[in-house]
XYZ file of C-alpha atoms in Angstrom:
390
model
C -58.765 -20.660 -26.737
C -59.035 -21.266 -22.853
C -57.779 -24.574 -23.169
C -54.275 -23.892 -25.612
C -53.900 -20.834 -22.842
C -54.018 -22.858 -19.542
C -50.711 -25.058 -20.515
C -48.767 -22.019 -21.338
C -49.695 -20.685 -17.830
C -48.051 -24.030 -16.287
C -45.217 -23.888 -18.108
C -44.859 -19.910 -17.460
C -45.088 -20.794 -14.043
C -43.051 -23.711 -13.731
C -40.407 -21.403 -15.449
C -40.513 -18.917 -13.153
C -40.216 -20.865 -9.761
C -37.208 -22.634 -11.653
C -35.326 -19.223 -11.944
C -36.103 -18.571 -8.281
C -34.865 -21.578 -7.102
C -31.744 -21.898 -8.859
C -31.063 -18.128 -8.200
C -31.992 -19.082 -4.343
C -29.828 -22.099 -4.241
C -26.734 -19.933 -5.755
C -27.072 -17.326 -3.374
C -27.405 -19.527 -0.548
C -23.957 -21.608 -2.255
C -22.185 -18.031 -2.516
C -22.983 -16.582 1.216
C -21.218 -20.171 2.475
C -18.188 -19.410 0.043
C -15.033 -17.578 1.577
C -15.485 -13.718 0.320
C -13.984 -10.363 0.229
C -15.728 -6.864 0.420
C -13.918 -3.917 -1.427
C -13.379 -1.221 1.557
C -14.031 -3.628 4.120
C -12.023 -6.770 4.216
C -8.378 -6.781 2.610
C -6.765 -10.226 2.709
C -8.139 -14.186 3.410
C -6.256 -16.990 4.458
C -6.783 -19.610 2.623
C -8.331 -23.000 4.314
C -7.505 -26.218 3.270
C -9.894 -26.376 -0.008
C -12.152 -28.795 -1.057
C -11.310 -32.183 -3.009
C -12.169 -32.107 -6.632
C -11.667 -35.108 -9.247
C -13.367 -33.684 -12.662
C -11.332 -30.490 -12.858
C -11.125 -29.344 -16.366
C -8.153 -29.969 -17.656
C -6.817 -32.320 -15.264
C -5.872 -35.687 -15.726
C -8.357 -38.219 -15.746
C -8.090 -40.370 -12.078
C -6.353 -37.543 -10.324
C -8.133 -35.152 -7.804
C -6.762 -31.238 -7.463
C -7.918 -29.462 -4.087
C -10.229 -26.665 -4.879
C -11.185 -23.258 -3.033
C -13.658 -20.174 -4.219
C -13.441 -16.963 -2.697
C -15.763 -14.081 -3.701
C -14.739 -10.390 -4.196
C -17.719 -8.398 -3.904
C -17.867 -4.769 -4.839
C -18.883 -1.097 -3.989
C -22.494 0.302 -5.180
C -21.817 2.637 -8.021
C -24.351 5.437 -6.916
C -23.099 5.204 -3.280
C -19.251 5.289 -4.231
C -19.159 7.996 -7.133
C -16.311 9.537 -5.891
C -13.714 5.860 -6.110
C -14.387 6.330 -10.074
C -10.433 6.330 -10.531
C -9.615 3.711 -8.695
C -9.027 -0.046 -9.596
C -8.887 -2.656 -7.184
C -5.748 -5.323 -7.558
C -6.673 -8.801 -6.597
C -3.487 -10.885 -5.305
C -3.019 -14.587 -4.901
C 0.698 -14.989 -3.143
C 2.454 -17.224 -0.831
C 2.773 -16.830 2.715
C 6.514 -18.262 2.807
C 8.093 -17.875 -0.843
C 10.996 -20.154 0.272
C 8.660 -23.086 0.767
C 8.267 -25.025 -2.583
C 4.767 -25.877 -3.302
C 3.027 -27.638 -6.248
C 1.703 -26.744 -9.689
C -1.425 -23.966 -8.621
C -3.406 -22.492 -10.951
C -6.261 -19.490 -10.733
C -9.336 -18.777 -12.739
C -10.747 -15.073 -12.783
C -14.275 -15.452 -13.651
C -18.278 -13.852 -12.901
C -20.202 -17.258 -13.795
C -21.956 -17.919 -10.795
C -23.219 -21.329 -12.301
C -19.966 -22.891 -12.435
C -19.089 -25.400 -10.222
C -16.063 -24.933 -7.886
C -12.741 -25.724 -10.100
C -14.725 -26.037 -13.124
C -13.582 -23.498 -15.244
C -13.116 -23.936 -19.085
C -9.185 -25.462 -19.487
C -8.298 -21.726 -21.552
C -9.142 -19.871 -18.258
C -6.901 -21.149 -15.531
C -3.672 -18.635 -15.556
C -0.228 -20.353 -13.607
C 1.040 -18.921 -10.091
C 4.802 -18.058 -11.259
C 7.006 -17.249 -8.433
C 4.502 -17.485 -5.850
C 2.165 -14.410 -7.131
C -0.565 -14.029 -9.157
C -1.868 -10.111 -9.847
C -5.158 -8.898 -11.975
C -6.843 -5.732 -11.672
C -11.045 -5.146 -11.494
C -13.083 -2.535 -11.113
C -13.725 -1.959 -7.459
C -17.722 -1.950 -8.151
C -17.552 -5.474 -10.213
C -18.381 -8.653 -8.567
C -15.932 -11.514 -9.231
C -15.421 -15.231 -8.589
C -11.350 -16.344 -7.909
C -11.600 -20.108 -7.885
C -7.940 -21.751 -7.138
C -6.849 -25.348 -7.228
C -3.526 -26.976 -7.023
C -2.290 -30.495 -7.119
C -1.288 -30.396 -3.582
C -2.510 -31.269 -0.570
C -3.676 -28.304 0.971
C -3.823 -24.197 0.235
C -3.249 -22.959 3.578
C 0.133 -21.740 2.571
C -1.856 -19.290 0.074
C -3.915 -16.038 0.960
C -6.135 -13.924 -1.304
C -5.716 -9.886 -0.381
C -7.290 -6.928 -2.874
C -5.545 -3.360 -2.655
C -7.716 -0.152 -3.582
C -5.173 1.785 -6.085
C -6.115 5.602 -7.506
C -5.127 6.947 -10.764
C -4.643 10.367 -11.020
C -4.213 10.066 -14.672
C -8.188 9.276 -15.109
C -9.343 12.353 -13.538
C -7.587 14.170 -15.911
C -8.585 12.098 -18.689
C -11.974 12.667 -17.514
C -11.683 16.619 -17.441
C -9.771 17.216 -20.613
C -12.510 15.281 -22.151
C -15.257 17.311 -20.935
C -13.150 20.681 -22.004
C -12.882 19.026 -25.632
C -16.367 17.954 -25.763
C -16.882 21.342 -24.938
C -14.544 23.633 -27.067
C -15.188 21.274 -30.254
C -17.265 23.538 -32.107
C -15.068 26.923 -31.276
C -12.004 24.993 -31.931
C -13.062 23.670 -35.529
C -13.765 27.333 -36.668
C -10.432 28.752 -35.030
C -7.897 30.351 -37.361
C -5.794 30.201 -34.218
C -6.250 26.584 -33.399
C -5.358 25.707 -37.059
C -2.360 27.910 -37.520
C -1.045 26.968 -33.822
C -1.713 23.370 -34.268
C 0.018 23.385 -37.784
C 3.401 24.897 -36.999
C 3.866 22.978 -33.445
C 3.349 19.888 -35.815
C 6.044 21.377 -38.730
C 8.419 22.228 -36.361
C 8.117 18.616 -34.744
C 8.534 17.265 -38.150
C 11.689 19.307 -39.132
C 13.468 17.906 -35.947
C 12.547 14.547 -36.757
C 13.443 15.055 -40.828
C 17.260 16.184 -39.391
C 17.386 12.911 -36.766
C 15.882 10.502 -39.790
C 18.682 11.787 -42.039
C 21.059 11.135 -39.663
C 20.057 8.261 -38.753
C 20.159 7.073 -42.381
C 23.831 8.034 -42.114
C 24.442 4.690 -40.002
C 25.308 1.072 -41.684
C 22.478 -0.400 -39.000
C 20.673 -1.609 -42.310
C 23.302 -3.391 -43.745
C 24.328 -6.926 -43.498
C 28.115 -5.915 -44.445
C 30.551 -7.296 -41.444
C 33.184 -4.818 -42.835
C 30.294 -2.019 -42.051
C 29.505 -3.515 -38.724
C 33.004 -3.446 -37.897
C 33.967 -0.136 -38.922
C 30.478 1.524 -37.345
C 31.424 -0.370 -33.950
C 35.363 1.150 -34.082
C 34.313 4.894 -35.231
C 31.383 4.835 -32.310
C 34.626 3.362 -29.660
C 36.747 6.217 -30.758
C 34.095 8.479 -30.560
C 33.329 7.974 -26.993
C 37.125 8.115 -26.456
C 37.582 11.399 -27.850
C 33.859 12.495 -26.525
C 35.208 14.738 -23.609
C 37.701 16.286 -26.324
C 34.817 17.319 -28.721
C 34.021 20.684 -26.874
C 37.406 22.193 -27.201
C 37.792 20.704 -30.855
C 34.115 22.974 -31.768
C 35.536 25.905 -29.774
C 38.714 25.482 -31.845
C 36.916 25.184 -35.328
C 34.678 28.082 -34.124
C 37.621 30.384 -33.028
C 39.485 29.928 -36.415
C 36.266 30.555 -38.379
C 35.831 34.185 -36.738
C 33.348 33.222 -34.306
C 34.399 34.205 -30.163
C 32.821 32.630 -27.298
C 30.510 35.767 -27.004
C 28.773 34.184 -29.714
C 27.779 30.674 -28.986
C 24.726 31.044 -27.387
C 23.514 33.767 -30.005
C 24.330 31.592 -32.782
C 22.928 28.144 -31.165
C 19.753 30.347 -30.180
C 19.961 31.282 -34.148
C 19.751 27.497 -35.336
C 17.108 27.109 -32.808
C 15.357 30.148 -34.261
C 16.101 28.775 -37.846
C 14.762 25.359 -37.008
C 11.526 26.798 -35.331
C 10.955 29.138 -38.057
C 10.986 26.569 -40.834
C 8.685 24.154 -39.165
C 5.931 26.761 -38.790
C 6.057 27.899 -42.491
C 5.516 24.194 -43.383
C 2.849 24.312 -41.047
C 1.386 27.768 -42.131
C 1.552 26.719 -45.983
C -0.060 22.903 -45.067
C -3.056 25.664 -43.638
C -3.451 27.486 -46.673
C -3.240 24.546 -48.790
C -5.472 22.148 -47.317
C -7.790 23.518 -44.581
C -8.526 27.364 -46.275
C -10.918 28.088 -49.115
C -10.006 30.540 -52.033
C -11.740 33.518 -50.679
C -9.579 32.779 -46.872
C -12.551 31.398 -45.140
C -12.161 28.135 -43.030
C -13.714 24.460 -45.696
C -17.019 23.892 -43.901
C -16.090 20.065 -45.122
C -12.784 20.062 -43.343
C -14.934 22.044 -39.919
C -16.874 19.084 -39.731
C -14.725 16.878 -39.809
C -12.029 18.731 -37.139
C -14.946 19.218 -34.724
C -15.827 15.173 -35.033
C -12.560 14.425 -34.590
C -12.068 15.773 -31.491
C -15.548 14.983 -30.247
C -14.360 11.027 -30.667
C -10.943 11.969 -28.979
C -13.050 14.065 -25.693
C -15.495 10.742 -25.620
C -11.853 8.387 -25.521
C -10.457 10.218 -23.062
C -13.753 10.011 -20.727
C -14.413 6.426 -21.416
C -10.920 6.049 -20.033
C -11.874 7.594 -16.437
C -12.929 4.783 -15.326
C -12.123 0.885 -15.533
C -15.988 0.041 -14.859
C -17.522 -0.108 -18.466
C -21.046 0.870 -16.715
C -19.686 4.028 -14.676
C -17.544 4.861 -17.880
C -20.549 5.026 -20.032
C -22.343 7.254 -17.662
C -19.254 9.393 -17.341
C -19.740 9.819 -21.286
C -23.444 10.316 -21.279
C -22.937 13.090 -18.170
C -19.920 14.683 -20.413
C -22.481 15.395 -23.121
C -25.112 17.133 -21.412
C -22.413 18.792 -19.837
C -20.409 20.220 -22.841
C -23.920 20.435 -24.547
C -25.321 22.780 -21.696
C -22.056 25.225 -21.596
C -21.983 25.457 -25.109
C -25.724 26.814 -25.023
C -24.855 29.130 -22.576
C -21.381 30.239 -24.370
C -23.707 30.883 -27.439
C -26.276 32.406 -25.385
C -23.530 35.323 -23.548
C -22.422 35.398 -27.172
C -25.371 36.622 -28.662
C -25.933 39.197 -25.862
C -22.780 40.793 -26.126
C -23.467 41.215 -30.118
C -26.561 43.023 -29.302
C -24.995 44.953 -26.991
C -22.119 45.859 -29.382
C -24.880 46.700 -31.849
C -26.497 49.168 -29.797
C -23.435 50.892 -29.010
C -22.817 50.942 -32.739
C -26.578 52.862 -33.427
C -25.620 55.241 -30.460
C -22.636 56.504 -32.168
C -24.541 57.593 -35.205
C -27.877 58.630 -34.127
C -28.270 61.204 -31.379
C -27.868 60.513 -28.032
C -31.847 60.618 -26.757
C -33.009 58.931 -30.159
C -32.300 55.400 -30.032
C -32.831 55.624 -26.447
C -36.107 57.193 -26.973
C -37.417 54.501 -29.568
C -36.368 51.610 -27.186
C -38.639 51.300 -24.139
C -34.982 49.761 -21.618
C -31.646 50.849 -21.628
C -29.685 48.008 -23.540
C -26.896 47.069 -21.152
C -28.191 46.331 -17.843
C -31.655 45.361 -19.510
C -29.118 42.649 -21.710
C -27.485 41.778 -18.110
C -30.813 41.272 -16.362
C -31.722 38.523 -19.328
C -28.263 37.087 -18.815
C -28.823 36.405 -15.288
C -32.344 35.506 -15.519
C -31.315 32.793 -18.382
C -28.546 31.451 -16.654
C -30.397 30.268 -13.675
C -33.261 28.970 -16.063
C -30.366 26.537 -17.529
């Protein structure tokens, strides 16, 4: 047993000061690499690159001149508050006006790659000069860039810290739905509200489809074509006649000028009031039970549905997958913790309403003489003492 054990000790070892020196040689290959630092350096000149004849993807007898430049990134924990930005990584020209060869750029993290060996599917063309990609500003990348020049010293390498506003609020809205999910599921309010805003959305785009199906767009008919083309010319030709033609039409009907805004704020008022009965009957139909009580089924699946749309929006606070994940996992215990304390203030006040209930039937000293604490600022003392337990 000694004996079979010994080899697999060699070998364990062997393994092991393998890993430490390949991970020793690639750090020491890395710190003599050019490199930037998010926050600390913003733009490299280029030097004159290194000479490379097995490139991937180039031809076979011809060399390409080769350069790697690091872009190292923030510590998450130490840089919490850059979790909106995104850091843009440029390649340009110094002088656009200068024509230069055929330079390509591969966006990569594999440290074991030699310089200008990326796979063929990887390298991505300089057009115009420029070459733009975005990264997280805590990710560590490797820009490797070869062209078939001579030299790329009329290239530099600059990164630009950019905030999104956008993401913050993705972030908080999530929370707030992560949050409100349960409430909202069991809202008549939220149901009835939601509905109607969605009918009346759908009523203006039922009037726009059917006019739109008024058009010959669909057909192949030149005669069609024609005729559509000459009705929409004269239309734009008599456009800045059409407001005294309506006035006309609307003076010989009856109607004065008094009465245009009450009567467009009537069609508006018709239009509205359609769209929430389709949304109020879509309600009753589908989401009530017979006895007017909110389908526990259709609850469920509400309140999931906007749990997955809350943990969508946080994920998208953040263009580092790792940060993002722990923006999720912090959103939970977040919404989880001021839902327990919503429920908890909840169940207080009930008590408290209770109380005050028994009070107005029995007389005044007896339910205060069977309890051994007034109800209200006993309830308020629990309150306060649970809340800064949680």
């Amino acid at each position: 047993m000694t004996g079979s054990a010994k080899p697999v000790r060699i070998s364990a070892g062997f393994a092991c000061l393998l890993f430490l020196a390949i991970s020793a040689w690639a750090s020491i290959a890395s710190a003599t690499d050019p490199s930037l630092v998010v926050g600390e350096s913003t733009r490299l000149q280029l030097s004159h690159g290194l000479q490379v004849n097995t490139s991937t993807g180039s031809k076979p007898g011809t060399s390409v001149v080769c350069e790697r430049v690091h872009i190292r990134g923030l510590p998450r924990l130490k840089n919490l508050g850059k979790i909106a930005h995104i850091v843009k990584v440029n390649v340009s020209q110094r002088d656009p006006s200068i024509r230069t060869s055929k330079t390509e750029v591969c966006f990569h993290r594999n440290v074991s790659l030699g310089v200008g060996m990326c796979p063929q599917g990887q390298w991505e063309k300089v057009v115009k000069g420029s070459w733009v990609r975005s990264m997280s500003p805590f990710d560590h990348r490797i820009l490797d860039i070869r062209t078939a020049g001579s030299s790329l010293e009329p290239f530099e390498v600059s990164i630009e810290e950019e905030f999104f506003l956008y993401r913050i609020i993705c972030l908080i809205l999530g929370i707030v739905l992560m949050s409100l999910a349960s409430p909202l599921s069991k809202s008549f309010v939220f149901y009835y509200g939601g509905a109607m805003s969605i009918g009346v959305i759908l009523v203006i785009l039922i009037i726009l489809f059917q006019g739109m199906k008024l058009l010959p767009t669909g057909r192949r008919n030149s005669l069609a074509i024609f005729m559509y083309s000459s009705v929409v010319g004269l239309g734009s030709f008599l456009l800045r006649y059409l407001p005294g033609l309506l006035r006309t039409i609307l003076t010989e009907i009856g109607i004065s000028e008094d009465m245009y805004n009450p009567l467009a704020i009537f069609l508006l008022a018709f239009l509205v009031l359609t769209g929430a009965w389709m949304g109020f009957w879509a309600v009753r139909k589908l989401v009530l039970t017979e006895d007017g009580s909110i389908d526990i089924s259709t609850s469920n699946f509400v309140a999931w549905s906007i749990r997955i749309l809350a943990a969508v929006m946080i994920l998208q606070s953040s263009a580092d997958p790792l940060l993002a994940a722990e923006a999720l996992i912090s959103g939970i215990m977040i919404s989880s913790s001021l839902w327990r304390i919503f429920r908890f203030i909840r169940r207080l006040y009930k008590y408290d309403f209770t109380i005050l209930e028994l009070n107005d039937y029995l007389p005044s000293s007896g339910i205060q003489d069977l309890l051994p604490f007034h109800p209200l600022r006993s309830s308020a003392l629990i309150c306060l003492i649970g809340v800064s337990k949680i």
